[in-house]
Amino acid sequence: MLSLPPLPPPPQLSPPPRKQSKPISLDQIVISTKQTRNQNSIETSAPNSVTTKLIRPPTTPLRQPQPKRTNPIIWFTAVLCLIFSLVLIFFGIATLIIFLIIKPRTPIFDIPNANLNLVYFDSPNYINGDFTLLANFTNPNKKINVLFESLDVELFFSERLISAQSIEPFAQRRRESKLQSVNFISSLVFLPQDIGVKLQKQVQNNRVIYNVKGTFRVKITIGLIHVSYWLHSRCQIEMTGPPTGVLVARNCITKR
């Protein structure tokens, strides 16, 4: 047999040259990922997307609102209110001027005389009495007349009401005085025990002290202007004992 020559050794292959890798920045990676995502979203949405056109209705021009006319009744009411306000202001100023010029004075209430006719007790707490006073009303004004529209007079002993009387209304001219008799009759008027004992002691000592309170509504007239106000009078009177009790001393004060 023939012998085969030996095979030559295989040639040795050199390894392929390595490529030098360049560093990639993080911004490029983020941008590339965004691009791939956008491409994928476009590819997925492209076959299913349907284009629609929005149809806008035709725009109509805005109408400007027409100004509303004011109701004539409102105008009439406003004019009346204005006239009424002006009249009030005029009368107020006129009243102030007249009062500053004339300087009206307050009427005077006084008690020039009084009589204590009776005081006795049915029991320690119940009193009976008869008392008469003479009231004097004076108008000190020189240019103004006075009208007493309401007059109430009350009799007190130690701040306890014993009797009350009303006087008929009357008018007074300038610088005029009027005397009015007022009779107080007490019948079974209750008094606390301490006040009843005090009254009995004063009667025994021949000195009885009463308080008289008057409330009067007065009206004065100055031309076409009328002014009304309240007067409050208080008098402390000292009497001798009954049955012939007479006025010994008095002190009267009148205020508005």
mmCIF file of C-alpha atoms in Angstrom:
data_model
loop_
_atom_site.group_PDB
_atom_site.id
_atom_site.type_symbol
_atom_site.label_atom_id
_atom_site.label_comp_id
_atom_site.label_asym_id
_atom_site.label_seq_id
_atom_site.Cartn_x
_atom_site.Cartn_y
_atom_site.Cartn_z
ATOM 1 C CA MET A 1 0.000 0.000 0.000
ATOM 2 C CA LEU A 2 1.018 3.475 -0.687
ATOM 3 C CA SER A 3 1.523 5.783 2.188
ATOM 4 C CA LEU A 4 -0.034 9.238 2.037
ATOM 5 C CA PRO A 5 2.079 12.212 2.699
ATOM 6 C CA PRO A 6 1.340 13.994 5.935
ATOM 7 C CA LEU A 7 -1.134 16.873 5.822
ATOM 8 C CA PRO A 8 0.250 20.287 6.343
ATOM 9 C CA PRO A 9 -0.781 22.021 9.564
ATOM 10 C CA PRO A 10 -3.767 24.374 9.228
ATOM 11 C CA PRO A 11 -2.936 28.021 8.987
ATOM 12 C CA GLN A 12 -3.413 29.955 12.135
ATOM 13 C CA LEU A 13 -6.067 32.626 11.898
ATOM 14 C CA SER A 14 -5.430 35.919 13.588
ATOM 15 C CA PRO A 15 -8.253 37.233 15.748
ATOM 16 C CA PRO A 16 -10.329 40.033 14.207
ATOM 17 C CA PRO A 17 -9.357 43.485 15.226
ATOM 18 C CA ARG A 18 -11.402 44.876 18.047
ATOM 19 C CA LYS A 19 -13.365 48.034 17.458
ATOM 20 C CA GLN A 20 -12.852 50.773 19.855
ATOM 21 C CA SER A 21 -16.139 51.529 21.600
ATOM 22 C CA LYS A 22 -17.020 55.169 22.057
ATOM 23 C CA PRO A 23 -18.672 56.265 25.320
ATOM 24 C CA ILE A 24 -22.384 57.049 25.026
ATOM 25 C CA SER A 25 -23.853 59.830 27.150
ATOM 26 C CA LEU A 26 -27.053 59.497 29.226
ATOM 27 C CA ASP A 27 -28.808 62.225 27.220
ATOM 28 C CA GLN A 28 -28.413 60.195 24.007
ATOM 29 C CA ILE A 29 -29.876 57.149 25.714
ATOM 30 C CA VAL A 30 -32.880 59.080 26.982
ATOM 31 C CA ILE A 31 -33.479 60.687 23.593
ATOM 32 C CA SER A 32 -33.219 57.377 21.782
ATOM 33 C CA THR A 33 -35.686 55.745 24.150
ATOM 34 C CA LYS A 34 -38.104 58.617 23.690
ATOM 35 C CA GLN A 35 -37.821 58.341 19.912
ATOM 36 C CA THR A 36 -38.498 54.613 20.001
ATOM 37 C CA ARG A 37 -41.509 55.121 22.258
ATOM 38 C CA ASN A 38 -42.903 57.822 20.012
ATOM 39 C CA GLN A 39 -42.417 55.621 16.967
ATOM 40 C CA ASN A 40 -44.153 52.722 18.685
ATOM 41 C CA SER A 41 -47.056 54.885 19.772
ATOM 42 C CA ILE A 42 -47.415 56.282 16.257
ATOM 43 C CA GLU A 43 -47.325 52.802 14.769
ATOM 44 C CA THR A 44 -49.951 51.492 17.201
ATOM 45 C CA SER A 45 -52.242 54.445 16.888
ATOM 46 C CA ALA A 46 -51.905 54.942 13.167
ATOM 47 C CA PRO A 47 -54.132 52.048 12.029
ATOM 48 C CA ASN A 48 -56.867 52.853 14.576
ATOM 49 C CA SER A 49 -56.868 56.666 14.308
ATOM 50 C CA VAL A 50 -59.768 58.301 12.622
ATOM 51 C CA THR A 51 -59.619 61.926 11.695
ATOM 52 C CA THR A 52 -62.633 63.974 12.712
ATOM 53 C CA LYS A 53 -63.402 67.532 11.818
ATOM 54 C CA LEU A 54 -65.045 69.807 14.381
ATOM 55 C CA ILE A 55 -67.859 71.809 12.940
ATOM 56 C CA ARG A 56 -68.388 75.077 14.802
ATOM 57 C CA PRO A 57 -71.767 76.722 14.662
ATOM 58 C CA PRO A 58 -71.852 80.119 13.103
ATOM 59 C CA THR A 59 -71.280 82.862 15.619
ATOM 60 C CA THR A 60 -74.030 85.420 15.958
ATOM 61 C CA PRO A 61 -73.143 88.986 16.950
ATOM 62 C CA LEU A 62 -73.927 89.934 20.592
ATOM 63 C CA ARG A 63 -76.781 92.323 21.038
ATOM 64 C CA GLN A 64 -76.216 95.197 23.409
ATOM 65 C CA PRO A 65 -79.015 95.438 26.062
ATOM 66 C CA GLN A 66 -81.163 98.465 25.647
ATOM 67 C CA PRO A 67 -81.369 100.761 28.705
ATOM 68 C CA LYS A 68 -84.616 100.317 30.655
ATOM 69 C CA ARG A 69 -86.736 103.339 31.323
ATOM 70 C CA THR A 70 -87.424 104.182 34.969
ATOM 71 C CA ASN A 71 -91.003 103.761 36.070
ATOM 72 C CA PRO A 72 -92.719 107.185 36.419
ATOM 73 C CA ILE A 73 -94.135 106.097 39.777
ATOM 74 C CA ILE A 74 -90.584 105.735 41.124
ATOM 75 C CA TRP A 75 -89.700 109.226 39.919
ATOM 76 C CA PHE A 76 -92.849 110.643 41.503
ATOM 77 C CA THR A 77 -92.104 108.924 44.835
ATOM 78 C CA ALA A 78 -88.514 110.199 44.818
ATOM 79 C CA VAL A 79 -89.674 113.775 44.188
ATOM 80 C CA LEU A 80 -92.192 113.552 47.033
ATOM 81 C CA CYS A 81 -89.514 112.239 49.431
ATOM 82 C CA LEU A 82 -87.196 115.073 48.420
ATOM 83 C CA ILE A 83 -89.889 117.704 49.001
ATOM 84 C CA PHE A 84 -90.819 116.180 52.358
ATOM 85 C CA SER A 85 -87.170 116.166 53.469
ATOM 86 C CA LEU A 86 -86.719 119.801 52.474
ATOM 87 C CA VAL A 87 -89.877 120.793 54.383
ATOM 88 C CA LEU A 88 -88.641 118.974 57.513
ATOM 89 C CA ILE A 89 -85.259 120.676 57.286
ATOM 90 C CA PHE A 90 -86.909 124.091 56.820
ATOM 91 C CA PHE A 91 -89.228 123.679 59.816
ATOM 92 C CA GLY A 92 -86.381 122.363 61.956
ATOM 93 C CA ILE A 93 -84.193 125.371 61.183
ATOM 94 C CA ALA A 94 -87.132 127.773 61.675
ATOM 95 C CA THR A 95 -87.994 126.211 65.055
ATOM 96 C CA LEU A 96 -84.386 126.462 66.202
ATOM 97 C CA ILE A 97 -84.153 130.117 65.185
ATOM 98 C CA ILE A 98 -87.449 130.980 66.908
ATOM 99 C CA PHE A 99 -86.425 129.200 70.104
ATOM 100 C CA LEU A 100 -83.088 131.006 70.148
ATOM 101 C CA ILE A 101 -84.833 134.358 69.671
ATOM 102 C CA ILE A 102 -87.806 133.909 72.008
ATOM 103 C CA LYS A 103 -86.143 131.607 74.586
ATOM 104 C CA PRO A 104 -89.297 129.940 76.000
ATOM 105 C CA ARG A 105 -89.343 129.313 79.762
ATOM 106 C CA THR A 106 -90.744 126.335 81.633
ATOM 107 C CA PRO A 107 -94.129 126.796 83.406
ATOM 108 C CA ILE A 108 -94.012 126.806 87.217
ATOM 109 C CA PHE A 109 -95.945 124.581 89.633
ATOM 110 C CA ASP A 110 -96.305 125.645 93.282
ATOM 111 C CA ILE A 111 -98.452 124.929 96.365
ATOM 112 C CA PRO A 112 -99.197 128.194 98.212
ATOM 113 C CA ASN A 113 -101.726 126.662 100.592
ATOM 114 C CA ALA A 114 -102.937 123.298 101.932
ATOM 115 C CA ASN A 115 -105.237 121.832 104.615
ATOM 116 C CA LEU A 116 -104.998 118.512 106.458
ATOM 117 C CA ASN A 117 -108.531 117.717 107.590
ATOM 118 C CA LEU A 118 -108.416 114.072 108.660
ATOM 119 C CA VAL A 119 -106.024 111.221 109.418
ATOM 120 C CA TYR A 120 -107.100 108.078 111.276
ATOM 121 C CA PHE A 121 -106.408 104.354 111.234
ATOM 122 C CA ASP A 122 -108.992 101.558 111.047
ATOM 123 C CA SER A 123 -106.176 99.142 111.882
ATOM 124 C CA PRO A 124 -102.400 99.488 112.286
ATOM 125 C CA ASN A 125 -101.924 99.014 108.519
ATOM 126 C CA TYR A 126 -104.889 100.831 106.914
ATOM 127 C CA ILE A 127 -105.173 104.630 106.794
ATOM 128 C CA ASN A 128 -108.033 107.016 105.985
ATOM 129 C CA GLY A 129 -107.441 110.682 105.294
ATOM 130 C CA ASP A 130 -108.698 113.943 103.823
ATOM 131 C CA PHE A 131 -106.146 116.385 102.415
ATOM 132 C CA THR A 132 -106.682 119.479 100.225
ATOM 133 C CA LEU A 133 -104.050 121.554 98.489
ATOM 134 C CA LEU A 134 -104.156 124.691 96.371
ATOM 135 C CA ALA A 135 -102.035 124.337 93.218
ATOM 136 C CA ASN A 136 -100.675 127.361 91.398
ATOM 137 C CA PHE A 137 -99.733 127.083 87.695
ATOM 138 C CA THR A 138 -97.815 130.024 86.239
ATOM 139 C CA ASN A 139 -96.788 130.767 82.642
ATOM 140 C CA PRO A 140 -93.676 132.997 82.908
ATOM 141 C CA ASN A 141 -93.305 133.540 79.149
ATOM 142 C CA LYS A 142 -93.888 137.015 77.708
ATOM 143 C CA LYS A 143 -94.593 135.958 74.109
ATOM 144 C CA ILE A 144 -95.825 132.365 74.252
ATOM 145 C CA ASN A 145 -99.159 130.843 75.264
ATOM 146 C CA VAL A 146 -99.194 127.523 77.088
ATOM 147 C CA LEU A 147 -101.674 124.636 76.986
ATOM 148 C CA PHE A 148 -101.710 122.007 79.747
ATOM 149 C CA GLU A 149 -102.973 118.910 77.931
ATOM 150 C CA SER A 150 -102.620 116.391 80.774
ATOM 151 C CA LEU A 151 -102.264 116.954 84.542
ATOM 152 C CA ASP A 152 -101.810 114.220 87.174
ATOM 153 C CA VAL A 153 -101.040 114.956 90.849
ATOM 154 C CA GLU A 154 -100.101 112.276 93.418
ATOM 155 C CA LEU A 155 -99.838 112.427 97.216
ATOM 156 C CA PHE A 156 -97.124 110.366 98.967
ATOM 157 C CA PHE A 157 -96.110 109.722 102.531
ATOM 158 C CA SER A 158 -92.606 108.321 102.958
ATOM 159 C CA GLU A 159 -92.551 107.299 99.255
ATOM 160 C CA ARG A 160 -95.839 105.363 99.618
ATOM 161 C CA LEU A 161 -98.728 106.455 97.384
ATOM 162 C CA ILE A 162 -101.743 107.560 99.419
ATOM 163 C CA SER A 163 -103.988 109.207 96.811
ATOM 164 C CA ALA A 164 -103.974 110.548 93.232
ATOM 165 C CA GLN A 165 -106.073 113.072 91.305
ATOM 166 C CA SER A 166 -106.326 114.369 87.726
ATOM 167 C CA ILE A 167 -106.987 117.974 86.690
ATOM 168 C CA GLU A 168 -108.925 119.055 83.628
ATOM 169 C CA PRO A 169 -106.759 120.487 80.799
ATOM 170 C CA PHE A 170 -106.615 124.270 80.490
ATOM 171 C CA ALA A 171 -104.765 126.998 78.580
ATOM 172 C CA GLN A 172 -102.734 129.905 79.899
ATOM 173 C CA ARG A 173 -101.907 133.177 78.222
ATOM 174 C CA ARG A 174 -98.654 135.060 78.578
ATOM 175 C CA ARG A 175 -97.656 135.877 82.158
ATOM 176 C CA GLU A 176 -100.858 134.312 83.482
ATOM 177 C CA SER A 177 -101.362 132.266 86.691
ATOM 178 C CA LYS A 178 -104.092 129.813 87.595
ATOM 179 C CA LEU A 179 -105.101 128.484 91.041
ATOM 180 C CA GLN A 180 -106.563 125.005 91.167
ATOM 181 C CA SER A 181 -107.886 123.220 94.269
ATOM 182 C CA VAL A 182 -107.073 119.502 94.488
ATOM 183 C CA ASN A 183 -108.735 117.276 97.094
ATOM 184 C CA PHE A 184 -107.173 113.953 98.093
ATOM 185 C CA ILE A 185 -109.345 111.416 99.936
ATOM 186 C CA SER A 186 -107.745 108.212 101.176
ATOM 187 C CA SER A 187 -109.898 105.227 102.130
ATOM 188 C CA LEU A 188 -108.385 102.075 103.608
ATOM 189 C CA VAL A 189 -104.978 102.643 102.038
ATOM 190 C CA PHE A 190 -102.502 99.952 103.058
ATOM 191 C CA LEU A 191 -99.264 101.053 104.707
ATOM 192 C CA PRO A 192 -96.459 98.814 105.986
ATOM 193 C CA GLN A 193 -96.269 98.653 109.759
ATOM 194 C CA ASP A 194 -93.125 100.783 110.091
ATOM 195 C CA ILE A 195 -94.558 103.537 107.841
ATOM 196 C CA GLY A 196 -97.885 103.474 109.664
ATOM 197 C CA VAL A 197 -96.120 103.877 113.023
ATOM 198 C CA LYS A 198 -94.089 106.766 111.572
ATOM 199 C CA LEU A 199 -97.262 108.591 110.431
ATOM 200 C CA GLN A 200 -98.917 108.144 113.824
ATOM 201 C CA LYS A 201 -95.881 109.643 115.562
ATOM 202 C CA GLN A 202 -95.865 112.651 113.214
ATOM 203 C CA VAL A 203 -99.572 113.275 113.846
ATOM 204 C CA GLN A 204 -98.964 113.133 117.600
ATOM 205 C CA ASN A 205 -96.028 115.558 117.251
ATOM 206 C CA ASN A 206 -98.188 117.968 115.217
ATOM 207 C CA ARG A 207 -95.810 117.828 112.190
ATOM 208 C CA VAL A 208 -96.802 115.723 109.156
ATOM 209 C CA ILE A 209 -94.580 115.684 106.052
ATOM 210 C CA TYR A 210 -96.070 114.801 102.661
ATOM 211 C CA ASN A 211 -94.614 114.641 99.161
ATOM 212 C CA VAL A 212 -96.595 115.798 96.140
ATOM 213 C CA LYS A 213 -95.591 114.717 92.631
ATOM 214 C CA GLY A 214 -97.043 116.272 89.494
ATOM 215 C CA THR A 215 -96.735 115.077 85.887
ATOM 216 C CA PHE A 216 -97.906 117.519 83.217
ATOM 217 C CA ARG A 217 -97.907 117.464 79.425
ATOM 218 C CA VAL A 218 -97.456 120.996 78.107
ATOM 219 C CA LYS A 219 -97.936 122.303 74.569
ATOM 220 C CA ILE A 220 -96.645 125.652 73.352
ATOM 221 C CA THR A 221 -97.562 127.354 70.084
ATOM 222 C CA ILE A 222 -95.241 129.661 68.153
ATOM 223 C CA GLY A 223 -96.981 130.746 64.962
ATOM 224 C CA LEU A 224 -97.550 127.563 62.951
ATOM 225 C CA ILE A 225 -95.127 125.558 65.086
ATOM 226 C CA HIS A 226 -96.428 123.379 67.951
ATOM 227 C CA VAL A 227 -94.099 121.806 70.504
ATOM 228 C CA SER A 228 -95.163 119.392 73.274
ATOM 229 C CA TYR A 229 -93.099 118.167 76.207
ATOM 230 C CA TRP A 230 -93.464 116.705 79.720
ATOM 231 C CA LEU A 231 -92.990 118.533 83.013
ATOM 232 C CA HIS A 232 -92.205 116.781 86.311
ATOM 233 C CA SER A 233 -92.798 118.647 89.576
ATOM 234 C CA ARG A 234 -92.042 117.557 93.122
ATOM 235 C CA CYS A 235 -92.996 119.377 96.313
ATOM 236 C CA GLN A 236 -92.239 118.547 99.934
ATOM 237 C CA ILE A 237 -94.782 120.106 102.267
ATOM 238 C CA GLU A 238 -94.926 120.200 106.049
ATOM 239 C CA MET A 239 -98.338 120.363 107.764
ATOM 240 C CA THR A 240 -99.623 120.689 111.301
ATOM 241 C CA GLY A 241 -101.769 117.874 112.673
ATOM 242 C CA PRO A 242 -105.457 117.384 111.818
ATOM 243 C CA PRO A 243 -108.250 118.351 111.976
ATOM 244 C CA THR A 244 -107.035 121.921 111.368
ATOM 245 C CA GLY A 245 -103.722 121.160 109.771
ATOM 246 C CA VAL A 246 -102.237 124.094 107.892
ATOM 247 C CA LEU A 247 -99.206 124.516 105.652
ATOM 248 C CA VAL A 248 -96.041 125.327 107.552
ATOM 249 C CA ALA A 249 -93.295 124.964 104.936
ATOM 250 C CA ARG A 250 -92.914 123.875 101.299
ATOM 251 C CA ASN A 251 -90.205 123.296 98.695
ATOM 252 C CA CYS A 252 -91.164 122.758 95.020
ATOM 253 C CA ILE A 253 -88.986 121.913 92.009
ATOM 254 C CA THR A 254 -90.196 121.647 88.374
ATOM 255 C CA LYS A 255 -88.070 120.083 85.635
ATOM 256 C CA ARG A 256 -88.527 118.996 82.042
#
